XYZ file of C-alpha atoms in Angstrom:
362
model
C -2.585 9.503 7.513
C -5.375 7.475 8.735
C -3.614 4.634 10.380
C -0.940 6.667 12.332
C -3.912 9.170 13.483
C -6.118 5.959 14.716
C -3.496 4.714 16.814
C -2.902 8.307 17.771
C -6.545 8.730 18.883
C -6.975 5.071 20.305
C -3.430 5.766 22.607
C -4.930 9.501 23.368
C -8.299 7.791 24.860
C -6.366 6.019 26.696
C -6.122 2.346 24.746
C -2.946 0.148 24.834
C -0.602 -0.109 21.893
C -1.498 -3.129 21.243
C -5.165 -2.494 20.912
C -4.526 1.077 18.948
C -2.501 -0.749 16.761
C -4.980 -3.641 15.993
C -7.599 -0.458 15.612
C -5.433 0.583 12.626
C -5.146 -3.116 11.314
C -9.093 -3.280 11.323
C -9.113 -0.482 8.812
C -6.109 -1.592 6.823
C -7.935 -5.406 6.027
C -10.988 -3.685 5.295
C -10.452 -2.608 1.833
C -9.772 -6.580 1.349
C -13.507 -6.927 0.692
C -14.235 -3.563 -0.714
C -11.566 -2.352 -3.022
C -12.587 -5.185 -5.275
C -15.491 -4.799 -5.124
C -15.813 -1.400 -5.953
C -13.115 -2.260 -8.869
C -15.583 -4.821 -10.132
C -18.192 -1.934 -10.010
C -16.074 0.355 -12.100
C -15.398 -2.166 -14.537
C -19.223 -2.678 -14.900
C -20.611 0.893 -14.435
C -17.596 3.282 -14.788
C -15.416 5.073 -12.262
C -17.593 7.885 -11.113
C -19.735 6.005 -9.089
C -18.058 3.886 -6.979
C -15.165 6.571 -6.512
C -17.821 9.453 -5.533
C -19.910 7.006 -3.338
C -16.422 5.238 -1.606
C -15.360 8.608 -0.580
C -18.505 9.917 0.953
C -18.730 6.729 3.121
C -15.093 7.017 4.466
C -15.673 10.692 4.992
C -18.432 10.098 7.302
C -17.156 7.231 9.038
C -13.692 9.131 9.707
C -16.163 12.138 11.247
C -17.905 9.797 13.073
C -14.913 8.581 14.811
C -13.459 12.290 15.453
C -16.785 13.403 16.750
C -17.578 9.958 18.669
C -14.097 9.101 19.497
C -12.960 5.705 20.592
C -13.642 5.337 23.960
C -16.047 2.834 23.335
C -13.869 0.499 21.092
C -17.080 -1.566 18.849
C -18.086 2.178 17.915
C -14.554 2.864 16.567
C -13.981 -0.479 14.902
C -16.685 -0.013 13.193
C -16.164 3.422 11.996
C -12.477 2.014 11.265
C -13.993 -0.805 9.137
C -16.010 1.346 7.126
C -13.698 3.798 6.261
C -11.586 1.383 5.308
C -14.349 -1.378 3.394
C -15.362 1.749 1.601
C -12.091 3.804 0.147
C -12.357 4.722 -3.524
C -10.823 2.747 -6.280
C -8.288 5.653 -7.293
C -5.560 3.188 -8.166
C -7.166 1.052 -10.249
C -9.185 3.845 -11.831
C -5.940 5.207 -12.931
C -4.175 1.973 -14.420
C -6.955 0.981 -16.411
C -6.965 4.454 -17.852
C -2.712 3.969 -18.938
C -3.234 1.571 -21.834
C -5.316 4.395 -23.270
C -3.691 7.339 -22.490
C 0.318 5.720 -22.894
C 1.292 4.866 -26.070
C 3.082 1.469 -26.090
C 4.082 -1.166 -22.703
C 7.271 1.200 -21.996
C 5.961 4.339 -21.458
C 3.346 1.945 -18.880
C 5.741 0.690 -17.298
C 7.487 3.641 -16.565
C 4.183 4.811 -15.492
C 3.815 2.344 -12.977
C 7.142 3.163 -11.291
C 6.676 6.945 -11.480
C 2.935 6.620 -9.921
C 4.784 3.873 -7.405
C 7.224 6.697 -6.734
C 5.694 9.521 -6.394
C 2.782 7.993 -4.092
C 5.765 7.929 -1.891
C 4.931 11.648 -1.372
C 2.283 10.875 0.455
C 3.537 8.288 2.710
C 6.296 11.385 3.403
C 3.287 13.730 4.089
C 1.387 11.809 5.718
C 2.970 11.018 8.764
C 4.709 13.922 9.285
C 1.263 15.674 8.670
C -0.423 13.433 11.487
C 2.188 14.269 13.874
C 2.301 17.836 13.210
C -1.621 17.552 13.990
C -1.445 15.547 16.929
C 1.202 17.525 18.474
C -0.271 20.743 17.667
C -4.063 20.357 18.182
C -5.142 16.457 18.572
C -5.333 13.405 16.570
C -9.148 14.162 15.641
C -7.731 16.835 13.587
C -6.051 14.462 11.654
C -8.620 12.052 11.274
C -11.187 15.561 9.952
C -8.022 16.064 7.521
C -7.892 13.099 6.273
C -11.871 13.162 5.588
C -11.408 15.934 3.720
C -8.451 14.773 1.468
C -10.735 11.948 0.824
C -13.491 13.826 -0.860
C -11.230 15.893 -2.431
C -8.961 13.704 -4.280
C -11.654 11.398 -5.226
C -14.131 13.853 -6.530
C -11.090 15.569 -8.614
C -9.935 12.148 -10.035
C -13.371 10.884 -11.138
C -14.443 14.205 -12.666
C -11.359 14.530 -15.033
C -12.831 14.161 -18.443
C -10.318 10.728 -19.179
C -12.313 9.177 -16.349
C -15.773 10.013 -16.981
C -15.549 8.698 -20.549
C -13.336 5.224 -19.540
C -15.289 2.522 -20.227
C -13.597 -1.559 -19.552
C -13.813 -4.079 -22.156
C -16.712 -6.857 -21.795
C -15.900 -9.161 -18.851
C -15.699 -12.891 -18.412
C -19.187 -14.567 -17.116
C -16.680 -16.153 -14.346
C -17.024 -14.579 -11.143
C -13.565 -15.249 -10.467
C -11.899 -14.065 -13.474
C -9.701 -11.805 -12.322
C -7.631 -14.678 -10.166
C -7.634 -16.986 -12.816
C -4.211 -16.674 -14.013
C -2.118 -19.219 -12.310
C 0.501 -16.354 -11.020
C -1.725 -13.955 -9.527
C -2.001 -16.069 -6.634
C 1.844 -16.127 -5.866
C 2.207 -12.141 -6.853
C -0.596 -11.459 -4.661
C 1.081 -13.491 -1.708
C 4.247 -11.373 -2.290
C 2.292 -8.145 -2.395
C 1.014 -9.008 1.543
C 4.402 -10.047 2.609
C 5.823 -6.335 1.380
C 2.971 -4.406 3.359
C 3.882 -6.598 6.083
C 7.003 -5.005 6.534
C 5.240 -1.353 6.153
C 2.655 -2.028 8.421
C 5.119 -3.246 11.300
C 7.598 -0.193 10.277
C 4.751 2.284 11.427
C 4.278 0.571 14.746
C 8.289 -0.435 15.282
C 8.420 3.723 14.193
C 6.704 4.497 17.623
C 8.271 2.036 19.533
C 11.457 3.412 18.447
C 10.230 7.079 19.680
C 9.334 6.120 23.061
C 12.488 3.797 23.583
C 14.706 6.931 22.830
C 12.659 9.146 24.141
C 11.991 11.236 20.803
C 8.909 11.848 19.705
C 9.603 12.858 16.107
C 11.232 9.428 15.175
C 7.859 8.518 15.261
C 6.606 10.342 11.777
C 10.260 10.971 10.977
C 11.300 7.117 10.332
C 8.249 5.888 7.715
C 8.625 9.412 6.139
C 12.395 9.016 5.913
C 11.477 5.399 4.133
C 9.328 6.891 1.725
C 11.939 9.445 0.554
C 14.113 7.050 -0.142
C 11.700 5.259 -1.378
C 10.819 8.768 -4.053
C 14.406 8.574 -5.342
C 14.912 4.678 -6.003
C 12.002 4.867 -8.281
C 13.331 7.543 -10.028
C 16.548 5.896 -10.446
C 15.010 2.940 -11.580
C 12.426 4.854 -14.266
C 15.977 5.812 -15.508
C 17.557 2.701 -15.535
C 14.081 0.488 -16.561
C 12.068 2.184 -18.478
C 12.309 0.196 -21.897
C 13.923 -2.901 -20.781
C 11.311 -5.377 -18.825
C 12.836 -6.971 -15.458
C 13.071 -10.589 -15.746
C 12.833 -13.168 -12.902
C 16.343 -12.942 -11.499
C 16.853 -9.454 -11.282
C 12.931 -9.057 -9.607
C 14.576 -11.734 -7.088
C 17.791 -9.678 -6.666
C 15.784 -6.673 -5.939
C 13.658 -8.429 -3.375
C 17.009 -10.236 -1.463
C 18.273 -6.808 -1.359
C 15.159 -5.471 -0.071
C 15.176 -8.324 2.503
C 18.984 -7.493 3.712
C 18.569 -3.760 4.107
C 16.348 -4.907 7.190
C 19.066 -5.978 9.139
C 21.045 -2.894 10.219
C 17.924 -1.691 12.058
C 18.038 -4.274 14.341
C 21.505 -2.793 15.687
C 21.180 -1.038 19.218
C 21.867 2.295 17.409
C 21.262 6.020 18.328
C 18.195 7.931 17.026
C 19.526 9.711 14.106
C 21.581 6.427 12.842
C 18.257 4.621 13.645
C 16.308 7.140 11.105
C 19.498 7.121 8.267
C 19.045 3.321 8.436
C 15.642 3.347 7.318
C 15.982 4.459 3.897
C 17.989 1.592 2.872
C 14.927 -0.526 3.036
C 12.914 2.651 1.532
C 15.435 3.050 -1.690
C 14.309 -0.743 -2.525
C 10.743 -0.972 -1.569
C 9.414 1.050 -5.167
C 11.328 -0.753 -7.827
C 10.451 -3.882 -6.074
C 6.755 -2.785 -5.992
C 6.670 -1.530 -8.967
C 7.547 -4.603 -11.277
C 5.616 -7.034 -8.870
C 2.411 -4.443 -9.380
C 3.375 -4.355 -13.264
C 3.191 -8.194 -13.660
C 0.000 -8.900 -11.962
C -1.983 -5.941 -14.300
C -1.046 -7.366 -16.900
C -2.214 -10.606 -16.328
C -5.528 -9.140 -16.085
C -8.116 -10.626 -17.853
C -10.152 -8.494 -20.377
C -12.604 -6.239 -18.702
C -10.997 -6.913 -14.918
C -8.512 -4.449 -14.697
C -10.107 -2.316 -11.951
C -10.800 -5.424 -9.872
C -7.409 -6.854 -10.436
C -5.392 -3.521 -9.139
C -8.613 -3.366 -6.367
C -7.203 -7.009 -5.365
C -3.455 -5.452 -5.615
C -4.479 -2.759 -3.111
C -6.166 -4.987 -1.244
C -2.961 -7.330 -0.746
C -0.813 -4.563 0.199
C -3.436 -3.419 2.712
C -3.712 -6.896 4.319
C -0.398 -6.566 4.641
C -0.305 -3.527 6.087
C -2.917 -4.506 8.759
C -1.435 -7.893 9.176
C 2.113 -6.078 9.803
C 0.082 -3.755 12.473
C -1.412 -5.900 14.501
C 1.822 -8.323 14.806
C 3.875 -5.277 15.537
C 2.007 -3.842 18.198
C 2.102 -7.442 20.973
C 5.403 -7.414 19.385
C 6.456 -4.627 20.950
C 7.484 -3.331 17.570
C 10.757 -4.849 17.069
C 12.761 -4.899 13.454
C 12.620 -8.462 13.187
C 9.015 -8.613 11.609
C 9.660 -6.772 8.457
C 12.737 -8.865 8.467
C 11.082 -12.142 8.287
C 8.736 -11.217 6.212
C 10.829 -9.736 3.271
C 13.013 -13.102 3.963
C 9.796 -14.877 2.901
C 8.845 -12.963 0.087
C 12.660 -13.598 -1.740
C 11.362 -17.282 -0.504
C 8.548 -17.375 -2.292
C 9.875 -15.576 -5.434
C 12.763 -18.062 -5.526
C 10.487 -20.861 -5.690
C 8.507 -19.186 -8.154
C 11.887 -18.804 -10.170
C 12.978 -22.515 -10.044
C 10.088 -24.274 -10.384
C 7.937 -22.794 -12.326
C 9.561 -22.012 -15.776
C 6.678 -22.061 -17.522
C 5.055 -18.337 -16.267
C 8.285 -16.816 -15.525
C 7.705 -14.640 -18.842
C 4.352 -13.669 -17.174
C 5.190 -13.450 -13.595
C 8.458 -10.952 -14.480
């Protein structure tokens, strides 16, 4: 919700595109610094206090911008970047908790697709949610909403008796542990080359709405994505869940990903613009999913908060970085495009010339 109500509020005060949509980027990098961070906390102290602290700090900086609004743009960057430095470690919280809870790698891995699917709910919600908001009352009812969720969720998750008794393994003395492995570094590349394309989908989604001239396309088109998005993972639990993905088929997934771009570049009505969309959406979870599997578990012992914190925080650089382009842009199909073209690039050299990790990286 919160980056589609920022740019909402930013455009309602009367910004630009362009600068609402670099107001949204501001909070998407933010959790960059802060989700590890506040993994490497919850390695070290447990998951109750970084998760209840993260989400009483994005709570009252999302208040702080409803109440303050963003007239005065430092104000709301900085509410923007707190909310987002500060947002709980949910997702690694939860994946460090699987190798207890699951009982062997294919029921985890299946785990990882179904939580990669199913968050797909909320990217449905979400927008739609934001819209209905807007439209209805004003984007400061979003951002209050979203403050709430927040709280909510976090305090629920971190209570739950699994999580208060999860303790990591001893770490490594190395402050830099958790990037050691010689393919995190490539897999966390990839990761901000696929939020890329989500990030400039969200602005390219408004662009789209004001070009034909309706406003749902706007929370209809990354909503649409995300459904799609719901029923490829399921397919692929189905298809995946004992057998382990190796290098060419994570490479065939990601070309395919890369191709189902194209059609939305065609000068196409609204409703063949929105069908479009979840072509893109049926790929992005499978493709997630086995890129998110690989890097976890080349966690070191005692990092696996920090290592999913630095997984979030890829896909959230992305997701800025694909905001902020999008917006001067003019939010044109071509970004998500060429940046799923460089991701298969990337993989493909990973694939050829490295042999050596492509048991690890797969």
């Amino acid at each position: 919700m919160v980056p589609i109500a920022l740019i909402l509020t930013a455009r309602a005060d009367g910004h630009s595109l362009g600068t609402a949509s670099l107001l949204a980027a501001v909070y998407g990098m933010s959790p960059a610094l802060g989700l590890p961070v506040l993994g490497r906390m919850a390695d070290v102290r447990g998951l109750a206090l970084p998760c209840g602290l993260g989400a009483v700090l994005v709570a009252a900086a999302l208040v702080a911008l409803a109440v303050g609004g963003s007239e005065n743009l430092l104000f709301a960057v900085v509410c923007a970047a707190v909310a987002g430095a500060c947002c709980p470690p949910l997702e690694g919280g939860l994946r460090s908790l699987w190798p207890v809870l699951l009982p062997d790698a294919a029921h985890t891995r299946a785990a990882y697709t179904l939580d990669s699917s199913t968050q797909q709910i909320v990217y449905v919600a979400g927008p739609v949610v934001t819209i209905v908001l807007a439209g209805q009352f004003s984007p400061v009812a979003a951002l209050l909403i979203a403050a709430t969720a927040t709280v909510v969720g976090s305090f629920t998750f971190s209570t739950a008796a699994a999580a208060r008794a999860w303790r990591a393994a001893p770490r490594p003395k190395d402050a830099l542990a958790a990037l050691r492995p010689p393919a995190m570094r490539p897999l966390l590349v990839t990761l901000v080359l696929m939020g890329i394309t989500i990030g400039a989908l969200d602005v390219a989604a408004i662009a789209s709405a004001d070009l034909h001239r309706v406003g749902w396309l706007a929370g209809a088109m990354p909503a649409v994505f995300s459904a799609a998005g719901l029923l490829g993972g399921a397919l692929f639990v189905r298809l995946k869940t004992a057998a382990r993905p190796g290098p060419g088929r994570l490479l065939l997934v990601a070309a395919l990903y890369a191709g189902c771009w194209i059609p939305l570049l065609a000068p196409v009505p609204a409703p063949v613009l929105l069908a479009l969309s979840a072509l893109p959406g049926a790929l992005f979870v499978p493709l997630l999913s086995v890129v998110s599997f690989a890097l976890t578990s080349l966690a070191p012992p005692g990092t696996s908060t920090e290592v999913v914190g630095w997984l979030s925080s890829a896909m959230r650089l992305g997701l800025a970085g694909g905001t902020a382009l999008a917006g001067p842009l003019g939010g044109h199909f071509v970004l998500p495009l060429l940046s799923a073209g460089v991701c298969v690039l990337l993989l493909a050299v990973r694939t050829v010339h490295r042999p050596a990790v492509r048991q690890v990286t797969a």
